[in-house]
PDB file of C-alpha atoms and ligand atoms in Angstrom:
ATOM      1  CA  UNK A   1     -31.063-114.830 -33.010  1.00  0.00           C
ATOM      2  CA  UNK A   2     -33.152-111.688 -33.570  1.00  0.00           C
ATOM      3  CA  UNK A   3     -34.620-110.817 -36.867  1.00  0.00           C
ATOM      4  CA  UNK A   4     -31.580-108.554 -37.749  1.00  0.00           C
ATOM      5  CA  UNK A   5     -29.029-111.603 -37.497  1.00  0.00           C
ATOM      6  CA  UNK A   6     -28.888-111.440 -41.337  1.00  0.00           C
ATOM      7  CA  UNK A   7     -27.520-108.802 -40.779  1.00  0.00           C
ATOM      8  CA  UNK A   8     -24.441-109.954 -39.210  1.00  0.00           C
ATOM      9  CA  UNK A   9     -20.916-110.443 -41.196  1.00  0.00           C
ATOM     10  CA  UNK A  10     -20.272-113.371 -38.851  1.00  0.00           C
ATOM     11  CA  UNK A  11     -23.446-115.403 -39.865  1.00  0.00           C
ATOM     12  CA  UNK A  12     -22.656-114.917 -43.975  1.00  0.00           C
ATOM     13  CA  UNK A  13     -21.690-118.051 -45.602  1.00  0.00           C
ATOM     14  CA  UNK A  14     -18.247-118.012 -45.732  1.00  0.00           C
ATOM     15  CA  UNK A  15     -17.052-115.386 -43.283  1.00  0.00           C
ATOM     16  CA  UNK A  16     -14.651-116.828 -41.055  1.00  0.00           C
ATOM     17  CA  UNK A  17     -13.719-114.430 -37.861  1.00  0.00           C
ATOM     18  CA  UNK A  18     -11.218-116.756 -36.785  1.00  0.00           C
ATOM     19  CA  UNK A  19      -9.345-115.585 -40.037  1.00  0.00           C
ATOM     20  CA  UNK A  20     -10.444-112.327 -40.969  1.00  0.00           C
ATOM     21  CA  UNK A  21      -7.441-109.866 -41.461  1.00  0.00           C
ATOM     22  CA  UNK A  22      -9.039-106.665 -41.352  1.00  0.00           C
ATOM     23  CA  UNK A  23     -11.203-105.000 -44.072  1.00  0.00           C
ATOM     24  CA  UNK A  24      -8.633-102.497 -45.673  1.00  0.00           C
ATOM     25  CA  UNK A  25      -9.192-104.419 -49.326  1.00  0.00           C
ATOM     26  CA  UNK A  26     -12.972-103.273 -48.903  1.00  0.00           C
ATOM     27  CA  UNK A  27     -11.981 -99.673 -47.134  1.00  0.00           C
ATOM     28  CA  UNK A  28      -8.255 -98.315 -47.348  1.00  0.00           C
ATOM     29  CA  UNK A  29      -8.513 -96.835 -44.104  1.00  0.00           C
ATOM     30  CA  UNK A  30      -5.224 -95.856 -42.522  1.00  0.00           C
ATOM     31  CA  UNK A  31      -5.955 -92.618 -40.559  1.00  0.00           C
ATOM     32  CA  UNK A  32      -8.058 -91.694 -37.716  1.00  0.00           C
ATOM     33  CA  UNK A  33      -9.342 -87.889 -36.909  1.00  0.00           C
ATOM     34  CA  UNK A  34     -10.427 -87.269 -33.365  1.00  0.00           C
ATOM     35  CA  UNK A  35     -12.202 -83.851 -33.442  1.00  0.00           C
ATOM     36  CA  UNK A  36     -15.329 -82.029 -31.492  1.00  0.00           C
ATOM     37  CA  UNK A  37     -18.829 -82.312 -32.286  1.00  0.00           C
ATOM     38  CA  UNK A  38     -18.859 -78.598 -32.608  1.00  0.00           C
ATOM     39  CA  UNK A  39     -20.564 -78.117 -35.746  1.00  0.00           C
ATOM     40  CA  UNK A  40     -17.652 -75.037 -36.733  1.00  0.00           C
ATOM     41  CA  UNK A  41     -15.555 -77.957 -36.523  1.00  0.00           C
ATOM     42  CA  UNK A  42     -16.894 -79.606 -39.547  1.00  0.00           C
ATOM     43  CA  UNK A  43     -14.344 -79.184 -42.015  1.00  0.00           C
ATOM     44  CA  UNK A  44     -11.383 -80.724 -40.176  1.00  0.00           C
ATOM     45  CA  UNK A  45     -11.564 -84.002 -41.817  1.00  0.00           C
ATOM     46  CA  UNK A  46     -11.733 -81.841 -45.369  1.00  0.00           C
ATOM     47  CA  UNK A  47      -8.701 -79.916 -43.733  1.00  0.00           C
ATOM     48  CA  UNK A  48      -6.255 -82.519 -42.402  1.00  0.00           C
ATOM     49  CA  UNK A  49      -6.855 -84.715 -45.780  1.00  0.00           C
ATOM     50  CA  UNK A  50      -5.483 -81.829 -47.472  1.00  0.00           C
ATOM     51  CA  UNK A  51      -2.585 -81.585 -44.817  1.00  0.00           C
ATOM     52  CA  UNK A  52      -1.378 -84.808 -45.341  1.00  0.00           C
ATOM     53  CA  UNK A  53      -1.862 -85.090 -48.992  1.00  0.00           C
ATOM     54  CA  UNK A  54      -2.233 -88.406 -49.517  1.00  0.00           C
ATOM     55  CA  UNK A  55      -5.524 -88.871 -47.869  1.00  0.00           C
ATOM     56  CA  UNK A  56      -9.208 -89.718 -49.402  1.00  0.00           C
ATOM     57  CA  UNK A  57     -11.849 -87.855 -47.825  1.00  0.00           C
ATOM     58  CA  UNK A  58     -14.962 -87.893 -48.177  1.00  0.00           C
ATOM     59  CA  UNK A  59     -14.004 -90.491 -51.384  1.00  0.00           C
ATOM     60  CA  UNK A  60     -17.087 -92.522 -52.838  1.00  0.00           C
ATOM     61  CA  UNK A  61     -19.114 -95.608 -51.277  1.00  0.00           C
ATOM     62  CA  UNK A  62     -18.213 -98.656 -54.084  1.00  0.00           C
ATOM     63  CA  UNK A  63     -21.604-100.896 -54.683  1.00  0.00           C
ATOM     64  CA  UNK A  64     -21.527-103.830 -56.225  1.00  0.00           C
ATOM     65  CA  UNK A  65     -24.310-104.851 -59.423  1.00  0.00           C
ATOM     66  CA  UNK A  66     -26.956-105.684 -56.807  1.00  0.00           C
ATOM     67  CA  UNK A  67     -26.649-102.766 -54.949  1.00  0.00           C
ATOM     68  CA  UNK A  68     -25.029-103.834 -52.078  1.00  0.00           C
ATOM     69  CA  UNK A  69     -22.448-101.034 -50.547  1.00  0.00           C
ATOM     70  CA  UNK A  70     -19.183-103.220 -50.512  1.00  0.00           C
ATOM     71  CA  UNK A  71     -17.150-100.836 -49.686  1.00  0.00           C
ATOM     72  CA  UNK A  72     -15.688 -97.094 -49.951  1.00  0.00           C
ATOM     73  CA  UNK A  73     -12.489 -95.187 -51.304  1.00  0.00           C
ATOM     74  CA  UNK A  74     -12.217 -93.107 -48.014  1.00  0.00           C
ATOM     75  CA  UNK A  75      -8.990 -93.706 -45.799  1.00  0.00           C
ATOM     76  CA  UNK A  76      -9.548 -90.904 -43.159  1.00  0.00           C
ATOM     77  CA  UNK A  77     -12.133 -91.803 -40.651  1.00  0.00           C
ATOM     78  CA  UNK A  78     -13.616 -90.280 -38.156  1.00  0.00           C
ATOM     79  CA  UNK A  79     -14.157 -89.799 -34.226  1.00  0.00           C
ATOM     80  CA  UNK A  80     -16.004 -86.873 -32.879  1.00  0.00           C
ATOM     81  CA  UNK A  81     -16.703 -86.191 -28.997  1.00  0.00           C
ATOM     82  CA  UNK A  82     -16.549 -83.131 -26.538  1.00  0.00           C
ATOM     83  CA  UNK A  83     -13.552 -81.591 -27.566  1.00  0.00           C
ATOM     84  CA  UNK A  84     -12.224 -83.632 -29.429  1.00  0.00           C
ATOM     85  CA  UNK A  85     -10.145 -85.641 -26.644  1.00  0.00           C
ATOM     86  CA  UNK A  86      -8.340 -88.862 -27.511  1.00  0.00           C
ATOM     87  CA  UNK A  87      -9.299 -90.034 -24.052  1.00  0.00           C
ATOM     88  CA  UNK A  88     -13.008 -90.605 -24.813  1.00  0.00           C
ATOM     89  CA  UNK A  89     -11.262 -92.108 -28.114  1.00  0.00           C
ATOM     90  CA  UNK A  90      -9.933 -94.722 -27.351  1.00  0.00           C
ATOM     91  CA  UNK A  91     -11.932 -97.796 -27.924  1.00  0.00           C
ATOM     92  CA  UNK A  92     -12.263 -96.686 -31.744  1.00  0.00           C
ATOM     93  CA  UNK A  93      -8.714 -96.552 -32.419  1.00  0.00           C
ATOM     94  CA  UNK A  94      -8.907-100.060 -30.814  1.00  0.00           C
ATOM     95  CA  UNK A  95     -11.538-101.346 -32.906  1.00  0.00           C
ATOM     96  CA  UNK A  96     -10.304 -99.280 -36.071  1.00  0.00           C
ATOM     97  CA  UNK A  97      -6.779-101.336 -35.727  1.00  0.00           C
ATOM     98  CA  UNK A  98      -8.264-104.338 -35.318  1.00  0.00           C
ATOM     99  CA  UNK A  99     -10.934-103.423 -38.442  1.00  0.00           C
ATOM    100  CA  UNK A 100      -8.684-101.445 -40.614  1.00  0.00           C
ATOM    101  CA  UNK A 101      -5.143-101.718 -39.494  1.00  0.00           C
ATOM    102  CA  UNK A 102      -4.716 -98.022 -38.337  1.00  0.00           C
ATOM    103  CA  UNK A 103      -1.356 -96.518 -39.113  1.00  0.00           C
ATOM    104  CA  UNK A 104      -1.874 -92.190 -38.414  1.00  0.00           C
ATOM    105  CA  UNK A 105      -4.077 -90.813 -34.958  1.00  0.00           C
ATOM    106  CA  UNK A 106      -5.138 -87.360 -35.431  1.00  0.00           C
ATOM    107  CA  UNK A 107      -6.194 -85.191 -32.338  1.00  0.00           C
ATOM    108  CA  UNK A 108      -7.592 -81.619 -33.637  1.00  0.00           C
ATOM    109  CA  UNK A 109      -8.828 -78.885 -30.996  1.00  0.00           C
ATOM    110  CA  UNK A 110     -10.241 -76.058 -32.224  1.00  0.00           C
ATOM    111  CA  UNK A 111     -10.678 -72.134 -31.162  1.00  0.00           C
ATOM    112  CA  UNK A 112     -14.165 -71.062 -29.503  1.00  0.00           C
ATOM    113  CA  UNK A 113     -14.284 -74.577 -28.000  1.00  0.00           C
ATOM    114  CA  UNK A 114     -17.600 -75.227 -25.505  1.00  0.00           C
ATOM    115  CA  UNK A 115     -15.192 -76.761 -23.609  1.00  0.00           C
ATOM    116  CA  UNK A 116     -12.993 -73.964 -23.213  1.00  0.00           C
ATOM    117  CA  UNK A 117     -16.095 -72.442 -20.928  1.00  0.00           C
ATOM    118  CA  UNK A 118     -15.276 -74.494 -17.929  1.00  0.00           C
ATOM    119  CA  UNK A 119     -13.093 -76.354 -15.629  1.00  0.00           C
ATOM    120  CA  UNK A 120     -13.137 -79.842 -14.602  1.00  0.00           C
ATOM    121  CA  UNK A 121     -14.317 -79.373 -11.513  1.00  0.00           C
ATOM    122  CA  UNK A 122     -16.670 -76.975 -12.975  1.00  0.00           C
ATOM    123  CA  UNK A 123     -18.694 -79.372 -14.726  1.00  0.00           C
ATOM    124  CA  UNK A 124     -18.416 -81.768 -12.234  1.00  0.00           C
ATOM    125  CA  UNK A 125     -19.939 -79.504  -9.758  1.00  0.00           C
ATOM    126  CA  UNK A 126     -22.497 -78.434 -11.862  1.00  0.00           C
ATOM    127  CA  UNK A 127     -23.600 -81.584 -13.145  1.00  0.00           C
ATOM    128  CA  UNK A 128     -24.105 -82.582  -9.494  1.00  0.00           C
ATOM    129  CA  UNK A 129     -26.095 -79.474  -9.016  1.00  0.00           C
ATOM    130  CA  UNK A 130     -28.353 -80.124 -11.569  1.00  0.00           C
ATOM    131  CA  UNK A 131     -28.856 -83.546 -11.663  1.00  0.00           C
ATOM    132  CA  UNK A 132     -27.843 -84.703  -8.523  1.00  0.00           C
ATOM    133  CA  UNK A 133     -25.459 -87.681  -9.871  1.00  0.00           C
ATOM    134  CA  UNK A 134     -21.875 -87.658  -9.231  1.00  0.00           C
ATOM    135  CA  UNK A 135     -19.660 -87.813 -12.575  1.00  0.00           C
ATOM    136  CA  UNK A 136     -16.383 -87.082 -10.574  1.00  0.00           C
ATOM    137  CA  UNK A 137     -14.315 -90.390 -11.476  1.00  0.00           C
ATOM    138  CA  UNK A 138     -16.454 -91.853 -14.610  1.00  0.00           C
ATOM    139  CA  UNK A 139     -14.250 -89.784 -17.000  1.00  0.00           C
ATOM    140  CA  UNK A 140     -10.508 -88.925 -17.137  1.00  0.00           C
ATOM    141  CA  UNK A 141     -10.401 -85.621 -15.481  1.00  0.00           C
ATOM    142  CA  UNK A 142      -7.899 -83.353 -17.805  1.00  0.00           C
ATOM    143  CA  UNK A 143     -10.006 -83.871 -20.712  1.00  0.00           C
ATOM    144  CA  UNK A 144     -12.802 -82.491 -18.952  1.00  0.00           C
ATOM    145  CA  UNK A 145     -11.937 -79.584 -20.359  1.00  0.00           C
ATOM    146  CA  UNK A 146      -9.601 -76.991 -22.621  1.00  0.00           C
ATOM    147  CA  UNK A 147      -7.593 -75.032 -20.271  1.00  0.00           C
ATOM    148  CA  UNK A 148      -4.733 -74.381 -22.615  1.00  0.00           C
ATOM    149  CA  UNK A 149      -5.007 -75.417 -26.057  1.00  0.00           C
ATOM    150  CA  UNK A 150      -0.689 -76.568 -27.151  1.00  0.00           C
ATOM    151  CA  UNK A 151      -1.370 -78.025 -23.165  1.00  0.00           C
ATOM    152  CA  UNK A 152      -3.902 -80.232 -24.735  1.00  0.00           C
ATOM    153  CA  UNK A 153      -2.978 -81.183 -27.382  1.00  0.00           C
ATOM    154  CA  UNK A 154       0.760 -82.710 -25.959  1.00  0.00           C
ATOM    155  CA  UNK A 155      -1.300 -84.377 -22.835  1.00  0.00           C
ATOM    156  CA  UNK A 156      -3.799 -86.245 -25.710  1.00  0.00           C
ATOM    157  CA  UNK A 157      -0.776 -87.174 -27.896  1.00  0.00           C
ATOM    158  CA  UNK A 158       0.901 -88.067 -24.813  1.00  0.00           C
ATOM    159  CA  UNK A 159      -1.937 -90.530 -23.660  1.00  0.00           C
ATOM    160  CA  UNK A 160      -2.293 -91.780 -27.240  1.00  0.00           C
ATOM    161  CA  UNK A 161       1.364 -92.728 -26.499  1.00  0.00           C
ATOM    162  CA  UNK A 162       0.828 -94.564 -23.423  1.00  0.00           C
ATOM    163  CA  UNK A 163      -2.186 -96.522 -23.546  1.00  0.00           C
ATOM    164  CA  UNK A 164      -2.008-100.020 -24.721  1.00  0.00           C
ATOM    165  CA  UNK A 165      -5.237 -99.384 -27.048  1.00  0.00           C
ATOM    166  CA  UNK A 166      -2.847 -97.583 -29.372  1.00  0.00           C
ATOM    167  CA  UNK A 167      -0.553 -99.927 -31.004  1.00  0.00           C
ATOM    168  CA  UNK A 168       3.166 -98.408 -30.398  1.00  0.00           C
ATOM    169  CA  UNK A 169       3.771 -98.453 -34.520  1.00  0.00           C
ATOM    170  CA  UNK A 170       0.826 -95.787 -35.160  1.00  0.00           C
ATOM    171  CA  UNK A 171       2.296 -92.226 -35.662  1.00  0.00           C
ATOM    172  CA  UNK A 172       0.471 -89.640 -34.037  1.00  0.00           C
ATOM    173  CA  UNK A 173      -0.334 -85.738 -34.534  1.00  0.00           C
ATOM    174  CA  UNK A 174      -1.978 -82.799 -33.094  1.00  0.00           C
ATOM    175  CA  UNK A 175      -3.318 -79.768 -34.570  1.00  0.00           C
ATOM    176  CA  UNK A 176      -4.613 -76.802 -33.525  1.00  0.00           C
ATOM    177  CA  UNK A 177      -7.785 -75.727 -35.927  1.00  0.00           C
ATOM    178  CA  UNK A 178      -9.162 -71.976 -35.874  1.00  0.00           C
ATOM    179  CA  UNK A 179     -12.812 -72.245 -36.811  1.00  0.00           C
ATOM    180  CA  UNK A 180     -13.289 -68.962 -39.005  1.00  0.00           C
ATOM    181  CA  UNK A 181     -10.094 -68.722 -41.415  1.00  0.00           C
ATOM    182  CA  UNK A 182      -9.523 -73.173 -41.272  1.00  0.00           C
ATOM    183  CA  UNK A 183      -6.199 -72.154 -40.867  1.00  0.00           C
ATOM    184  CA  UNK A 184      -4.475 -75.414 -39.453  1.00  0.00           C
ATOM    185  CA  UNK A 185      -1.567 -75.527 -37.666  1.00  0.00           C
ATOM    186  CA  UNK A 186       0.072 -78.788 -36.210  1.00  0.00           C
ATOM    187  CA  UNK A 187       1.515 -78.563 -32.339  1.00  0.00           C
ATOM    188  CA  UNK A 188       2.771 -81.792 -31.891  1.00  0.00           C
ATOM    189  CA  UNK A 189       3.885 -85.048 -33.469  1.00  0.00           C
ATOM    190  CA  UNK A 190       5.285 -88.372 -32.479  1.00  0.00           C
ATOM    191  CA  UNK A 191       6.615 -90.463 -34.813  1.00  0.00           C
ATOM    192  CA  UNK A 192       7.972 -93.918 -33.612  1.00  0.00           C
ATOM    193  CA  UNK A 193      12.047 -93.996 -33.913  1.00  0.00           C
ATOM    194  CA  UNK A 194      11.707 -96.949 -36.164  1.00  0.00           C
ATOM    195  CA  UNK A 195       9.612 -95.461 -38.492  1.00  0.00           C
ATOM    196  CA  UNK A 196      11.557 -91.927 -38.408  1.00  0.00           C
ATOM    197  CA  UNK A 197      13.328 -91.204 -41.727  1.00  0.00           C
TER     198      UNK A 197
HETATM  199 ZN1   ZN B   1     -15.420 -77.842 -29.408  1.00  0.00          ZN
END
């Protein structure tokens, strides 16, 4: 117990982990964007909201009448890394279907990306050069870098597809994003048959 356990949803009086079903009554999330942490990149949450249509985004924190943030309207989250690679994304869709019940994965690269500057073996080298540590298996190696952006985009949606931290129900998309004009344009989707209209 540390001085922040108040702090924990598992110590309140009445929480029950062995029963909770997910938060989506507090937060009606249903749809996870992976994108880079380029900071051109900021508006492709804004962007694929609009896309979709029937999204909330940004949507307002709810606070009860002590103040207490109970909640929000938002139902797009999320997940930014190098790139924007659904490898390094993994554990949050994880987490965000066991939290929130995920139903849509988003993968969005975007034009000018850093990581369109190098190779995989690039970086690898050069990391080793610098720093004299060897990165070389800690990461999955295609998503190291950009080399071909509808490439990309089809080998993320592609590992989305395969891993067994993606539930097989969730549909999945991937867009490319050009920085300057936001124009959007989706590459690749993969809808389960079931769900297919
Ligand atoms: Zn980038």
């Amino acid at each position: 117990m540390s001085k922040f356990s108040d702090f924990e949803y598992r110590k309140q009086p009445g929480f029950d982990m062995n029963t909770f079903n997910g938060a989506n009554q507090a937060i009606p999330m249903k749809t996870l964007v992976i994108h880079c942490v380029d900071p051109r990149a900021v508006d492709i949450p804004q962007a694929i909201a609009e896309y979709f249509g029937d999204e909330v985004y940004p949507g307002e924190i709810i606070t009860d009448e002590n103040g207490t943030r109970i909640g929000s309207t938002r139902t797009l989250f999320v997940e930014t890394n190098a790139g924007g690679r659904a490898a390094f994304a993994l554990e949050t869709v994880a987490a965000m279907d066991y939290i929130f019940h995920v139903k849509n994965v988003v993968v969005v690269h975007h034009s000018f990306c850093g990581t369109t500057t190098l190779t995989p073996e690039l970086i690898v080298k050069k990391f080793h050069d610098h720093h004299h540590a060897d990165i070389s298996t800690l990461f999955d190696h295609d998503s190291l870098a950009i080399m071909d952006f509808k490439e990309s985009l089809n080998y993320d949606i592609r590992l989305l597809r395969e891993s067994p931290a993606v539930p097989k129900h969730v549909k999945l998309y991937g867009f490319f994003y050009e920085i300057s004009s936001g124009k959007l344009t989706e590459v690749v989707r993969d809808i389960p048959v079931q769900l297919a209209a």
